[in-house]
XYZ file of C-alpha atoms in Angstrom:
250
model
C 117.362 18.472 -134.944
C 120.097 18.953 -132.347
C 123.440 17.514 -133.433
C 126.022 16.877 -130.737
C 129.651 17.590 -131.637
C 132.266 15.942 -129.422
C 135.552 17.805 -129.144
C 138.731 17.052 -127.173
C 140.201 19.527 -124.717
C 142.257 20.963 -127.605
C 144.108 20.063 -130.818
C 141.306 18.963 -133.148
C 141.397 19.843 -136.836
C 139.436 23.078 -137.478
C 138.265 22.068 -140.950
C 136.893 18.765 -139.726
C 134.691 20.480 -137.141
C 133.754 23.752 -138.803
C 132.703 22.613 -142.266
C 130.043 20.300 -140.823
C 129.017 22.886 -138.207
C 128.488 25.432 -140.976
C 126.557 23.044 -143.234
C 124.340 21.839 -140.382
C 123.515 25.290 -139.062
C 122.787 26.571 -142.571
C 120.355 23.688 -142.965
C 118.528 24.798 -139.806
C 119.938 22.301 -137.313
C 121.260 23.221 -133.888
C 124.772 22.074 -133.031
C 125.750 21.649 -129.392
C 129.240 20.893 -128.133
C 130.750 18.731 -125.428
C 134.346 18.682 -124.194
C 136.077 16.700 -121.423
C 135.725 19.390 -118.763
C 133.026 21.623 -120.212
C 135.448 24.330 -121.362
C 135.570 25.717 -124.917
C 138.006 23.649 -126.955
C 140.131 25.425 -129.476
C 141.682 23.765 -132.473
C 145.313 22.781 -133.056
C 147.202 26.093 -133.031
C 149.747 24.826 -135.530
C 146.946 24.367 -138.048
C 145.379 27.770 -137.366
C 148.247 30.090 -136.379
C 151.759 28.696 -135.924
C 152.086 26.975 -139.274
C 154.652 24.663 -140.831
C 157.136 26.991 -142.484
C 157.900 25.837 -146.017
C 155.107 23.244 -145.754
C 152.324 25.735 -144.991
C 150.706 25.220 -148.376
C 150.446 21.486 -147.683
C 149.431 21.324 -144.036
C 147.908 24.629 -142.923
C 144.138 25.062 -142.771
C 142.804 26.670 -145.948
C 141.647 30.272 -145.511
C 137.933 29.680 -146.287
C 137.826 26.803 -143.798
C 139.707 28.848 -141.203
C 137.095 31.577 -141.590
C 134.367 28.999 -140.875
C 136.284 27.886 -137.798
C 136.475 31.461 -136.510
C 132.702 31.787 -136.959
C 132.102 28.520 -135.113
C 134.427 29.504 -132.262
C 132.502 32.771 -131.815
C 129.104 31.075 -131.641
C 127.242 30.935 -128.290
C 126.940 27.127 -128.371
C 130.681 26.676 -128.879
C 131.463 29.054 -126.032
C 129.215 27.143 -123.599
C 129.847 23.423 -124.062
C 128.748 20.669 -121.731
C 131.260 18.329 -120.171
C 131.126 14.738 -121.399
C 129.767 13.711 -117.991
C 126.872 16.177 -118.327
C 125.746 14.950 -121.734
C 122.417 13.160 -121.998
C 122.771 11.594 -125.456
C 118.995 11.151 -125.678
C 118.778 14.940 -126.083
C 120.490 14.840 -129.483
C 119.490 13.180 -132.726
C 122.907 12.855 -134.367
C 126.603 12.829 -133.470
C 129.615 14.502 -135.120
C 133.169 13.375 -134.271
C 135.935 15.508 -135.814
C 139.529 14.337 -135.833
C 142.990 15.793 -135.371
C 146.388 14.310 -134.693
C 148.151 16.400 -132.018
C 148.397 15.108 -128.452
C 145.286 16.870 -127.132
C 143.097 14.536 -129.192
C 143.762 11.802 -126.653
C 141.481 13.559 -124.156
C 138.536 12.566 -126.344
C 139.739 9.322 -127.896
C 140.654 7.754 -124.549
C 137.629 9.039 -122.605
C 135.270 6.376 -121.259
C 132.508 9.013 -121.144
C 133.011 9.919 -124.808
C 133.012 6.247 -125.757
C 129.751 5.684 -123.865
C 128.139 8.634 -125.664
C 129.302 7.246 -128.997
C 127.945 3.791 -128.184
C 124.504 5.269 -127.445
C 124.230 6.840 -130.891
C 125.214 3.651 -132.674
C 122.983 1.342 -130.669
C 120.054 3.775 -130.958
C 120.440 3.875 -134.744
C 121.052 7.627 -134.856
C 123.245 9.276 -137.502
C 126.951 9.354 -136.662
C 129.663 11.063 -138.713
C 133.374 10.665 -137.945
C 136.461 11.814 -139.809
C 140.196 11.121 -139.664
C 141.339 10.268 -136.093
C 137.740 10.743 -134.963
C 136.995 7.269 -136.299
C 139.134 5.887 -133.479
C 136.379 6.827 -131.027
C 133.745 4.452 -132.474
C 136.479 1.869 -133.067
C 137.093 1.935 -129.296
C 133.400 2.160 -128.312
C 131.994 -1.203 -127.303
C 128.445 -2.394 -127.928
C 127.435 -4.082 -124.642
C 125.185 -6.519 -126.516
C 128.098 -7.956 -128.515
C 131.229 -7.044 -126.572
C 132.668 -5.744 -129.845
C 133.342 -2.348 -131.341
C 130.279 -0.550 -132.675
C 132.115 -0.584 -136.023
C 132.242 -4.383 -136.129
C 130.221 -5.418 -139.180
C 130.312 -1.934 -140.732
C 132.282 -0.409 -143.579
C 134.403 2.647 -142.843
C 137.305 4.810 -143.826
C 139.611 6.883 -141.622
C 143.036 8.482 -141.959
C 144.960 6.118 -144.251
C 148.396 4.961 -143.147
C 149.895 6.423 -146.322
C 148.789 9.938 -145.328
C 149.667 9.561 -141.651
C 153.138 8.157 -142.235
C 153.809 10.507 -145.140
C 153.046 13.608 -143.056
C 155.175 12.262 -140.228
C 158.122 11.570 -142.554
C 157.998 15.114 -143.952
C 157.919 16.800 -140.533
C 159.626 14.435 -138.071
C 162.987 16.197 -138.284
C 161.625 19.231 -136.406
C 158.186 18.192 -135.123
C 159.069 14.731 -133.835
C 155.961 12.597 -133.365
C 153.492 15.446 -133.912
C 151.810 13.468 -136.702
C 151.942 10.159 -134.811
C 149.267 10.320 -132.128
C 149.798 6.652 -131.268
C 152.493 4.096 -132.146
C 149.916 2.199 -134.210
C 148.482 3.934 -137.253
C 144.832 4.947 -137.288
C 144.196 2.597 -140.210
C 145.695 -0.384 -138.361
C 143.678 0.172 -135.175
C 140.397 0.841 -136.962
C 140.846 -2.177 -139.245
C 141.458 -4.411 -136.224
C 138.032 -3.417 -134.839
C 136.175 -4.424 -138.006
C 134.655 -7.773 -138.916
C 136.841 -8.061 -142.036
C 139.952 -6.156 -143.167
C 138.174 -5.427 -146.452
C 135.592 -3.353 -144.559
C 138.211 -0.582 -144.381
C 138.317 1.522 -147.544
C 141.354 3.798 -147.774
C 140.054 5.548 -150.896
C 142.204 6.756 -153.804
C 145.956 6.471 -153.271
C 146.538 10.123 -154.161
C 143.886 12.183 -152.354
C 142.796 15.554 -153.717
C 141.294 18.279 -151.539
C 137.658 19.133 -152.092
C 136.191 22.599 -151.587
C 132.890 24.344 -151.054
C 132.621 24.663 -154.827
C 133.831 21.150 -155.691
C 132.621 18.323 -153.488
C 133.536 15.697 -156.045
C 137.184 15.523 -155.033
C 136.262 14.366 -151.530
C 135.994 10.717 -150.494
C 133.468 9.335 -148.008
C 132.104 5.961 -146.953
C 128.484 5.651 -145.853
C 127.124 2.529 -144.183
C 123.502 3.053 -143.195
C 123.428 5.905 -140.715
C 127.197 5.898 -140.242
C 129.367 8.236 -142.324
C 133.164 8.452 -142.378
C 135.889 10.399 -144.169
C 139.689 10.402 -144.221
C 141.113 13.929 -143.764
C 140.295 17.630 -144.056
C 140.374 17.346 -147.839
C 137.165 15.280 -147.749
C 135.230 17.526 -145.413
C 133.041 19.568 -147.745
C 131.624 16.416 -149.307
C 131.468 14.850 -145.835
C 129.496 17.822 -144.457
C 127.000 17.786 -147.330
C 126.449 14.043 -146.965
C 125.972 14.378 -143.202
C 123.319 17.061 -143.679
C 121.485 14.706 -146.051
C 121.746 11.845 -143.562
C 120.407 13.983 -140.707
C 117.515 15.147 -142.875
C 116.631 11.555 -143.739
C 116.559 10.656 -140.044
C 114.073 13.445 -139.420
C-alpha cells in the first residue's frame, strides 16, 4: 500500500516522521511525501543539530531516531515530494501526519489543501495516524457532510497541555515562544473540536519515552481507523500500531 506522509515546509519533529516511515517501509509499504510547495522538507534544526544546551538530554532527538531520520531524508521519495496541490488522495491508502512545534509547522496546519487531503482520508474510511501537533490538522479539517471537524465523535490524544507548557516554561527565557506554536494549547484546540471533552485522553501524567526495544512505555489512542499519539516518546509504539492498522485495511 502507498502511505502518504504530509510534511510542512520545515520544522517538523524528526522522530515523529521517521519512526513510522521506517516501520512502514520495513513492512513493505511505499511512503510518498507531500509538502506545501513540492520541495523536500527538513526537520526542525534545533532538534537535529543546534540543540538546547544544558537541556539536550531532555529535548534533543535521540541518536537512534536521528539515524532513522537521516535515512528517510536520503530516500528518493523524500527527495521528490509532491506539492499539496498536486496530491490526488485517491492514489494513497493511508495518511501519516507528523507533528512539531516550531513556526514552520504552520505551513501545514493552516493549509486549506492539507486540510482537504486530510478530510478525504477520514471520509473515505482510510487509516489516518497523527501525532503531537499533527492532530491539529484533522481537528481543523471539516467534513462537508456535517460541517464539523472530522474528529467530532472520535476519541483522540495529542500533545497534552502539561507537556507543551512545561517545555515552554523551561526554555522561554532564551527561546521565547519556540514551544508555543499558537496562543491556545494543542490540547485546548483539539478538545474544542470533539463531541465531548472526555473524548480527549491526555494519557499518563508523567510520560516515559518508548524505544525500538520497548514499545510499552508509549501511549496511543486508536478509534477505528484513526490513530493518535502525544509526543516523540510515543512514536515507536505509534509506528507499530500504524503498521498493524494499514495491514488490516489491506
